[in-house]
Amino acid sequence: MKKDTTYKDILEARGVNRRDFLKFCSLMSVYLGFSSTLVPKIVRAMETKPRIPVIWLHGLECTCCSESFIRSSHPITADIVLNMISLDYDDTLSAAAGDQLEAVRKQIMKEYKGQYILAVEGNAPTKDDGVYCMVNGDSFTNMLKETAADAMAVIAWGSCASFGCVQNAKPNPTGATPIHKLIKDKPLVNVPGCPPIAEVMTGVITHLLTFGKLPELDRLKRPKAFYGTRIHDKCYRRPYFDAGMFVESFDDEAANKGWCLYKMGCKGPTTFNACSTVKWNEGTSYPIQAGHPCLGCSEPGFWDNGPFYTRLADVSFLGTNANADTIGKVAVGAAAAGMAAHAVGTAIKNKKQNPLTTNEGEG
Amino acid sequence: MEHVIEEQYVWQLPVRVYHWINGLCVTFLFITGLYIASPVLSPAIGEAVWYHKMAWFRYVHFGSAFIFLANFIFRLYWALFGDDKYGRFAGFKPWSPVWWGQPFNEQLKSYLFIKKEEPNYCGHNPVAALTHFLFIFCGSVFMILTGLAMYGENNPGGFTDTLFGWVVLIFGSSQSMHTIHHVVAWVFPVYLVLHLYAVIRHDIVDRSSITSSIITGYKHKVEECPE
């Protein structure tokens, strides 16, 4: 297939009719929070712009982002991954491997210098010269830097690439480092989640295609359209939270009735993602709807904010794992003991200095 | 020596009012904060929309927080611009080696029973000033910044989030910030223990009516102040 074919060409070749095509464009506009007046712009971009070449690298990761991506709800959305973006290099999906595939990567980097998108799934281990993730005889860290040098933009797929995820949870033995700490001179978007929601992933690509730039990002470089609200604020169980009606154990009556999972460790109140609106698997459900507390998988360091099933996170404290209240009670106890000891000291000192003190009334 | 030789007006009304509003707010904040982290009361039974048990604790928490903040700002104003010898922060210069010198040393040694003499100050002694700075000033600033950052999270891009949302970046994630906010909250009960002990002890040792001074404003001088 020619590299400069447009999306429309591909869709026509695949027998997608105009009606479905327009439906897809409208859906994307809704996900991205655009007004309906922007739909024609998306349509036009899809019809006229050549496909963007994408190099999709896999570092330390589990491929759950790819798995999520190919389960996009809309049929055309699913097409994106295999046809619409010119996915020229993806070592998981490619038939070729080894030197052949690396040659393709080098060729894209040369032919489309400054025009291709670098999509990274997973992160790079930086300890010991990056030996913990080797690709074709070189470290993934080097490969990442080399490929990023001529990229138009970088997409960090998933929590691994965005924040580090399980690989850089304490004690982070391989020195796993999120992409934004290694690539600083390119426009970069973080699409966290373990995995991210498929529609969120395609939404980001559609935006990139339509406007030729990254969507509006927040402080953590996440697209505002999808990571702009807490799961908690749009959770359908929120009334139970406000009322103080909580599930206390997974097999109690409250769990059965679908009350709030806050006391079961739900991280919804501290997690920014679109789960409670876009949902998963064609809008079927999301963890809280299925009766499981949110783990906060799209938040930085969520593995280190455990345990998953308690509200209060454990904190390293004098070599133990205690929660905030244990630390506080120990501190207050220590202060009280210290003051009691000091009081005894004061009494002894007063006795020594002035044995008559206690007998001298003020009256 | 034990006769009251002078009545001294030490704590002006703004300082006393600040003290008690602050104490009340911290109490409310601490109790409601603990409740928000572990809502222990048994749930109301009925349609969720009619009950606001959790919502009320959060409402009181946020309400007291804003009173606490206003009160704190007022105290800073008074400390910098108030016509108040004892309430000003002018004498507190921890960046200067002179401040850490003789008076601080003597007070610390006295507390540690190394020195027999009990220095007697009208306002705060240097060790007390340092303790207030670490626990109350730093503690409050920390709780206010992290608190406002969390408060802004319900509306990213809004006023509070725009001004204070950057604080989250220091802690990595919102959840970590919640945890640290919870840990640092315990600074206040720890301080309360130290504070109450120190006040009662000074009252007994110095006989300066320090306990009632935060209500009346007056201390009683039983000997010369080594100012």
XYZ file of C-alpha atoms in Angstrom:
590
model
C 0.000 0.000 0.000
C 1.268 3.442 -0.890
C 2.397 5.493 2.068
C 0.640 8.690 1.042
C -2.828 7.213 0.649
C -5.463 9.040 2.667
C -7.782 7.524 5.248
C -10.678 7.810 2.861
C -8.843 5.744 0.251
C -8.284 3.019 2.774
C -11.809 3.064 4.045
C -13.173 2.901 0.514
C -10.878 0.033 -0.276
C -12.222 -1.748 2.774
C -15.810 -1.211 1.724
C -16.780 1.152 4.552
C -19.734 3.219 3.411
C -20.003 6.975 3.739
C -22.588 6.746 6.488
C -20.347 4.700 8.792
C -17.443 6.970 8.013
C -19.396 10.050 9.090
C -20.613 8.250 12.197
C -17.021 7.555 13.167
C -16.065 11.212 12.663
C -18.973 12.370 14.829
C -18.117 9.857 17.534
C -14.531 11.069 17.673
C -15.693 14.660 17.872
C -17.859 13.770 20.866
C -15.064 11.919 22.659
C -12.716 14.838 22.135
C -15.282 17.266 23.484
C -15.633 19.262 20.284
C -18.761 21.010 19.113
C -20.604 19.496 16.188
C -19.341 22.289 13.949
C -15.923 20.665 14.009
C -17.157 17.378 12.555
C -16.648 18.568 8.944
C -13.075 19.447 9.844
C -12.443 15.925 11.037
C -14.105 14.544 7.922
C -11.971 16.760 5.721
C -8.765 15.768 7.490
C -9.646 12.118 7.126
C -10.359 12.600 3.421
C -7.378 14.655 2.427
C -4.488 14.131 4.760
C -2.048 11.360 4.029
C -1.655 8.739 6.671
C 0.824 9.563 9.362
C 3.690 7.119 9.559
C 3.925 5.683 13.037
C 6.781 3.885 14.673
C 5.419 1.942 17.593
C 8.115 0.881 20.038
C 7.718 -1.643 22.825
C 9.917 -1.259 25.882
C 9.364 -2.764 29.311
C 5.659 -3.511 29.071
C 3.011 -6.198 28.826
C 1.360 -5.189 25.512
C -1.946 -4.558 27.283
C -2.091 -1.140 25.590
C -2.015 -2.785 22.168
C -4.567 -5.310 23.355
C -6.828 -2.497 24.475
C -6.292 -0.551 21.273
C -7.385 -3.363 18.970
C -10.593 -3.688 21.003
C -11.866 -0.235 20.127
C -15.625 -0.272 20.053
C -16.264 1.299 16.680
C -15.336 -0.934 13.723
C -13.524 1.878 11.969
C -11.687 2.699 15.167
C -10.306 -0.807 15.194
C -9.164 -0.225 11.652
C -6.962 2.620 12.717
C -4.376 0.446 14.321
C -3.904 -1.834 11.345
C -4.683 0.418 8.408
C -5.368 4.030 9.035
C -2.206 5.055 10.697
C 0.639 3.845 8.627
C 1.889 1.529 11.304
C 5.168 0.827 9.638
C 7.072 -0.467 12.589
C 5.634 -2.462 15.434
C 7.736 -5.376 16.581
C 4.746 -7.127 18.106
C 2.465 -6.947 15.073
C 4.948 -7.080 12.231
C 5.487 -10.247 10.250
C 9.113 -9.319 9.733
C 11.603 -9.399 12.565
C 15.233 -8.694 13.342
C 17.441 -6.887 10.826
C 14.667 -6.636 8.244
C 12.367 -4.813 10.617
C 15.110 -2.564 11.946
C 15.905 -1.591 8.358
C 12.269 -0.501 7.947
C 12.545 1.679 11.052
C 15.742 3.310 9.791
C 14.115 3.889 6.406
C 11.054 5.632 7.891
C 13.256 7.772 10.065
C 15.157 8.889 6.972
C 12.249 9.286 4.535
C 9.843 10.944 6.939
C 12.285 12.922 9.006
C 10.351 15.171 11.369
C 7.001 13.846 10.103
C 6.471 10.513 11.779
C 4.926 9.851 15.150
C 6.770 7.870 17.735
C 4.354 5.829 19.822
C 5.951 4.179 22.824
C 4.424 1.406 24.820
C 6.374 0.643 27.962
C 9.342 2.428 29.415
C 13.107 2.227 29.364
C 15.314 0.652 32.017
C 18.255 2.979 32.454
C 20.257 1.124 35.080
C 23.421 -0.737 34.024
C 23.456 0.820 30.548
C 19.942 -0.384 29.860
C 20.815 -4.081 29.679
C 17.421 -5.045 31.102
C 15.700 -4.398 27.786
C 17.680 -5.125 24.649
C 16.402 -4.851 21.098
C 18.457 -6.177 18.231
C 21.689 -5.980 20.173
C 21.219 -2.457 21.458
C 19.537 -1.144 24.566
C 15.956 0.030 24.274
C 17.005 3.314 25.861
C 19.356 4.055 22.957
C 16.792 2.943 20.409
C 14.182 5.202 21.959
C 16.432 8.243 21.930
C 17.567 7.548 18.394
C 14.021 7.162 17.077
C 12.706 10.163 19.002
C 15.345 12.473 17.603
C 13.555 12.928 14.256
C 9.961 12.366 15.372
C 7.206 14.959 14.955
C 5.633 14.034 18.267
C 5.808 11.330 20.881
C 2.839 9.444 22.269
C 3.482 7.641 25.540
C 0.908 4.848 25.631
C -0.180 3.564 28.988
C 0.998 4.025 32.548
C 4.382 2.394 31.824
C 5.397 4.937 29.241
C 3.653 7.822 31.016
C 4.633 7.295 34.639
C 6.523 4.024 35.005
C 3.802 1.705 36.302
C 4.861 -1.563 37.959
C 8.380 -1.531 36.532
C 9.396 1.554 38.446
C 7.480 0.727 41.609
C 9.775 0.609 44.611
C 12.546 -0.486 44.610
C 12.681 -0.176 40.798
C 15.524 -2.656 40.267
C 16.014 -1.885 36.565
C 15.883 1.901 36.843
C 12.735 1.945 34.693
C 12.170 5.533 33.555
C 9.039 6.994 31.962
C 9.407 8.430 28.476
C 8.896 12.089 29.364
C 11.989 11.979 31.564
C 14.122 10.745 28.675
C 12.663 12.682 25.742
C 12.411 16.329 26.645
C 12.705 18.189 23.373
C 9.637 16.815 21.538
C 5.915 17.459 21.893
C 4.782 14.571 24.080
C 1.421 13.311 25.211
C 0.914 10.886 28.079
C -2.018 8.514 27.701
C -1.900 6.726 31.054
C -3.959 3.765 32.164
C -3.147 0.125 32.561
C -4.215 -0.123 29.812
C -5.679 3.170 28.552
C -9.223 3.045 27.240
C -9.251 2.165 23.528
C -11.447 5.132 22.592
C -9.065 7.451 24.409
C -6.184 6.121 22.341
C -7.975 6.516 19.033
C -9.241 9.918 20.169
C -5.689 11.148 20.635
C -4.671 9.923 17.194
C -7.739 11.460 15.554
C -6.937 14.801 17.146
C -3.359 14.618 16.012
C -4.506 13.871 12.510
C -7.223 16.504 12.312
C -5.265 19.406 13.693
C -1.716 18.281 13.115
C -0.861 18.848 16.753
C -1.360 17.269 20.142
C -4.617 17.844 22.040
C -4.705 20.276 24.952
C -2.733 18.797 27.828
C -2.851 19.151 31.589
C 0.095 19.449 34.003
C 0.929 15.772 33.678
C 0.780 16.072 29.861
C -2.470 14.116 29.670
C -5.161 15.129 27.179
C -7.649 17.242 29.137
C -10.556 15.871 27.157
C -10.155 12.436 28.735
C -8.265 13.058 31.967
C -10.003 16.269 32.983
C -12.210 14.867 35.739
C -11.883 12.401 38.541
C -13.631 9.078 38.153
C -15.251 9.900 41.506
C -16.952 13.054 40.198
C -18.760 11.213 37.444
C -19.219 7.920 39.248
C -22.789 6.659 39.232
C -22.277 5.458 42.841
C -21.415 8.988 44.042
C -24.760 9.476 45.886
C -23.834 6.541 48.139
C -20.513 8.214 48.891
C -22.132 11.490 49.885
C -24.718 9.668 51.973
C -22.042 7.654 53.748
C -23.390 4.328 52.511
C -20.340 2.127 52.042
C -19.482 -1.427 51.145
C -17.619 -2.913 54.125
C -16.696 -6.263 52.629
C -17.032 -7.844 49.205
C -19.689 -10.286 50.330
C -21.897 -7.993 52.395
C -25.380 -6.778 51.609
C -24.063 -3.330 50.649
C -21.822 -4.826 47.957
C -24.840 -6.668 46.662
C -26.821 -3.429 46.536
C -24.024 -1.575 44.785
C -23.122 0.996 47.425
C -19.942 3.074 47.361
C -16.614 1.180 47.297
C -14.610 3.937 49.015
C -13.885 1.888 52.120
C -12.813 -1.031 49.951
C -9.905 1.115 48.794
C -11.492 2.691 45.728
C -9.044 5.227 44.239
C -11.775 6.887 42.181
C -11.488 10.092 44.265
C -7.850 10.520 43.264
C -7.880 9.138 39.741
C -8.238 11.204 36.602
C -9.578 9.113 33.769
C -12.600 8.661 31.535
C -13.700 5.250 32.875
C -16.920 6.485 34.440
C -17.989 8.202 31.207
C -16.499 6.426 28.183
C -16.361 3.038 29.962
C -14.807 -0.098 28.515
C -15.537 -2.742 25.907
C -17.995 -0.838 23.762
C -19.266 1.132 26.728
C -20.297 -1.997 28.584
C -18.950 -1.390 32.057
C -15.996 -0.262 34.134
C -14.415 -1.642 37.309
C -16.648 0.175 39.814
C -19.766 -0.795 37.875
C -18.579 -4.403 38.097
C -18.296 -4.050 41.901
C -14.548 -3.668 42.162
C -12.815 -0.588 43.581
C -10.782 1.520 41.181
C -7.059 0.782 41.539
C -6.086 4.177 40.192
C -4.143 2.555 37.333
C -3.786 5.785 35.374
C -2.194 7.679 38.261
C 1.553 8.077 38.762
C 3.021 5.593 41.229
C -0.237 3.759 41.826
C 1.602 0.554 42.743
C 3.285 2.333 45.625
C 0.022 3.685 47.008
C -1.189 0.305 48.131
C -2.678 -1.778 49.557
C -5.311 -1.732 46.828
C -8.123 -2.670 49.191
C -7.750 -0.099 51.954
C -8.434 3.597 51.834
C -5.296 4.569 53.745
C -2.095 3.912 51.885
C 0.902 2.376 53.607
C 3.863 4.623 54.203
C 7.431 3.500 54.766
C 8.095 4.420 58.353
C 11.224 3.388 60.263
C 11.611 0.333 58.088
C 8.032 -0.811 58.473
C 4.926 -0.319 56.434
C 2.461 1.584 58.547
C -0.441 3.773 57.601
C -0.712 7.471 58.419
C -2.783 6.885 61.551
C -0.339 4.367 63.035
C 2.511 6.818 62.503
C 0.453 9.599 64.058
C -0.527 7.607 67.113
C 3.076 6.532 67.710
C 4.209 10.159 67.398
C 1.563 11.429 69.818
C 2.379 8.586 72.234
C 6.095 9.388 72.034
C 5.415 13.081 72.651
C 3.218 12.265 75.651
C 5.820 9.873 77.095
C 8.533 12.484 76.558
C 6.499 15.151 78.318
C 5.684 12.813 81.205
C 9.384 12.058 81.649
C 10.130 15.780 81.519
C 7.498 16.432 84.166
C 9.171 13.918 86.454
C 12.497 15.608 85.755
C 11.029 18.990 86.628
C 9.595 17.678 89.869
C 12.944 16.175 90.924
C 14.739 19.378 90.015
C 12.299 21.489 92.018
C 12.607 19.224 95.041
C 16.412 19.468 94.938
C 16.507 23.185 94.408
C 13.897 24.219 96.833
C 12.551 21.513 99.097
C 10.133 23.979 100.671
C 8.429 24.982 97.439
C 5.591 22.582 97.838
C 4.809 23.891 101.312
C 4.692 27.553 100.380
C 1.152 28.473 99.617
C 0.407 31.573 97.606
C -2.516 32.606 99.695
C 10.197 36.863 94.878
C 6.878 35.145 94.718
C 4.877 38.309 94.965
C 3.099 39.623 91.969
C 5.082 42.754 91.245
C 3.568 43.671 87.952
C 0.679 42.873 85.692
C 1.736 42.716 82.063
C -0.534 42.935 79.064
C 1.110 40.424 76.717
C -1.437 38.899 74.349
C -3.485 41.525 72.578
C -7.043 40.742 71.552
C -6.194 39.840 67.902
C -3.630 37.299 69.107
C -6.066 35.737 71.577
C -8.880 35.601 69.063
C -6.511 34.055 66.514
C -5.378 31.480 69.052
C -8.851 30.206 69.855
C -10.228 30.274 66.329
C -7.114 28.421 65.248
C -7.509 25.855 68.018
C -11.172 25.273 67.201
C -10.541 25.008 63.458
C -7.677 22.562 63.924
C -9.855 20.434 66.201
C -12.698 20.374 63.689
C -10.313 19.795 60.795
C -8.549 16.938 62.533
C -11.698 15.117 63.591
C -13.520 15.541 60.286
C -10.317 14.717 58.408
C -9.959 11.421 60.243
C -13.608 10.706 59.572
C -13.242 11.397 55.858
C -10.372 8.916 55.716
C -12.283 6.268 57.667
C -16.021 6.919 57.805
C -16.903 4.732 60.751
C -20.497 5.708 61.515
C -23.025 3.148 60.400
C -24.913 4.186 57.296
C -28.353 5.673 57.195
C -30.817 3.272 55.665
C -32.945 4.744 52.972
C -32.659 6.502 49.694
C -29.082 7.739 49.358
C -30.059 11.134 48.052
C -31.680 12.162 51.363
C -28.624 11.476 53.480
C -25.486 13.559 53.518
C -23.503 11.957 56.287
C -20.209 11.882 54.407
C -21.003 15.099 52.585
C -21.494 16.908 55.907
C -18.135 15.833 57.284
C -16.498 17.040 54.105
C -18.485 20.272 54.218
C -17.369 20.978 57.794
C -13.804 20.054 56.857
C -13.716 22.480 53.943
C -15.611 25.159 55.854
C -13.233 25.054 58.834
C -10.335 24.940 56.406
C -11.299 28.265 54.873
C -11.831 29.870 58.293
C -8.473 28.409 59.353
C -6.866 29.904 56.237
C -8.419 33.351 56.727
C -7.377 33.284 60.382
C -3.844 32.262 59.425
C -3.550 35.082 56.895
C -4.863 37.518 59.505
C -2.223 36.315 61.991
C 0.527 36.796 59.391
C -0.733 40.303 58.756
C -0.712 41.001 62.493
C 2.753 39.467 62.861
C 4.185 41.713 60.178
C 2.226 44.937 60.557
C 0.506 44.783 63.940
C 1.494 47.213 66.669
C 2.272 44.355 69.006
C 5.599 43.784 70.734
C 4.887 40.163 71.654
C 2.745 39.135 68.722
C 5.170 40.261 66.028
C 7.602 37.904 64.370
C 10.263 40.616 64.279
C 12.480 38.946 66.862
C 12.383 35.546 65.149
C 15.483 35.366 62.955
C 16.463 31.721 62.561
C 18.666 32.609 59.578
C 20.919 34.664 61.837
C 23.558 32.900 63.972
C 22.960 35.534 66.655
C 19.418 34.263 67.149
C 20.737 30.756 67.837
C 23.179 32.186 70.385
C 22.987 32.816 74.107
C 19.228 33.120 74.780
C 18.308 30.101 72.661
C 21.075 28.006 74.188
C 20.173 28.926 77.718
C 16.519 28.137 77.175
C 17.279 24.816 75.510
C 19.733 23.841 78.250
C 17.171 24.762 80.845
C 14.567 22.529 79.167
C 17.104 19.714 79.003
C 17.965 20.130 82.719
C 21.557 20.993 81.807
C 21.200 24.434 83.369
C 19.397 25.127 86.609
C 18.122 28.592 85.757
C 14.646 28.884 84.300
C 14.679 31.904 81.983
C 11.415 33.766 82.063
C 10.063 35.525 78.993
C 7.043 37.731 78.654
C 6.336 36.657 75.080
C 7.600 33.463 73.467
C 11.005 32.167 74.481
C 13.298 31.309 71.520
C 12.711 27.555 71.786
C 8.951 28.108 71.888
C 9.202 30.443 68.881
C 11.089 27.799 66.935
C 8.546 25.139 67.887
C 5.681 27.382 66.797
C 7.456 28.069 63.552
C 8.067 24.395 62.775
C 4.739 22.972 63.911
C 2.241 25.755 63.461
C 3.666 27.917 60.693
C 5.263 25.215 58.526
C 2.554 22.699 59.412
C -0.207 25.136 58.494
C 1.427 26.238 55.246
C 1.858 22.605 54.274
C -1.722 21.668 55.108
C -3.095 24.764 53.366
C -1.150 24.187 50.147
C -1.884 20.468 49.905
C -5.461 21.047 51.049
C -6.155 23.666 48.416
C -4.522 21.514 45.758
C -6.881 18.667 46.645
C -9.836 21.008 46.899
C -9.142 22.234 43.352
C -9.206 18.729 41.931
C -12.968 18.688 41.553
C -12.581 21.319 38.860
C -9.287 21.093 36.983
C -8.561 24.353 35.239
C -10.699 26.250 37.747
C -9.543 29.002 40.091
C -8.202 26.852 42.937
C -6.641 24.307 40.629
C -4.930 26.965 38.542
C -3.377 28.538 41.625
C -2.535 25.449 43.654
C -2.756 22.432 41.334
C 1.023 22.458 40.819
C 1.467 21.219 44.383
C 0.346 17.752 43.244
C 3.431 17.487 41.042
C 5.678 17.629 44.119
C 4.093 14.475 45.471
C 3.770 12.676 42.146
C 0.108 11.811 42.408
C -3.061 12.926 44.084
C -3.179 9.759 46.186
C 0.356 10.326 47.538
C -0.604 13.881 48.373
C -3.691 12.690 50.256
C -1.498 10.296 52.234
C 1.093 12.941 53.122
C -1.679 15.411 54.030
C -2.986 12.774 56.417
C 0.448 12.060 57.934
C 1.269 15.744 58.456
C -2.141 16.317 60.083
C -0.755 14.401 63.061
C 1.713 17.231 63.616
C -1.113 19.108 65.315
C -2.009 16.594 68.048
C 1.715 16.066 68.666
C 2.082 19.811 68.999
C -0.935 19.947 71.284
C 0.750 17.561 73.726
C 3.964 19.613 73.747
C 2.065 22.882 73.947
C -0.216 21.941 76.835
C 2.645 20.408 78.768
C 4.908 23.429 78.250
C 2.176 25.873 79.256
C 1.225 24.013 82.418
C 4.849 23.470 83.378
C 5.718 27.134 82.875
C 2.719 28.164 84.882
C 3.841 25.975 87.756
C 7.549 26.846 87.546
C 7.363 30.534 86.635
C 3.977 31.301 88.241
C 3.272 33.766 85.480
C -0.419 32.923 84.903
C 0.534 31.862 81.402
C -2.461 29.521 81.136
C -5.072 32.196 81.777
C -3.080 34.779 79.815
C -4.471 33.466 76.524
C -7.948 34.326 77.794
C -7.265 37.533 79.701
C -4.167 38.701 77.880
C -2.360 39.384 81.179
C 0.668 37.673 82.592
C 1.867 38.238 86.109
C 5.435 39.085 86.696
C 6.869 37.532 89.784
C 10.456 38.474 89.045
C 12.411 40.549 86.599
C 12.193 39.452 82.977
C 15.716 38.797 81.605
C 14.861 40.574 78.393
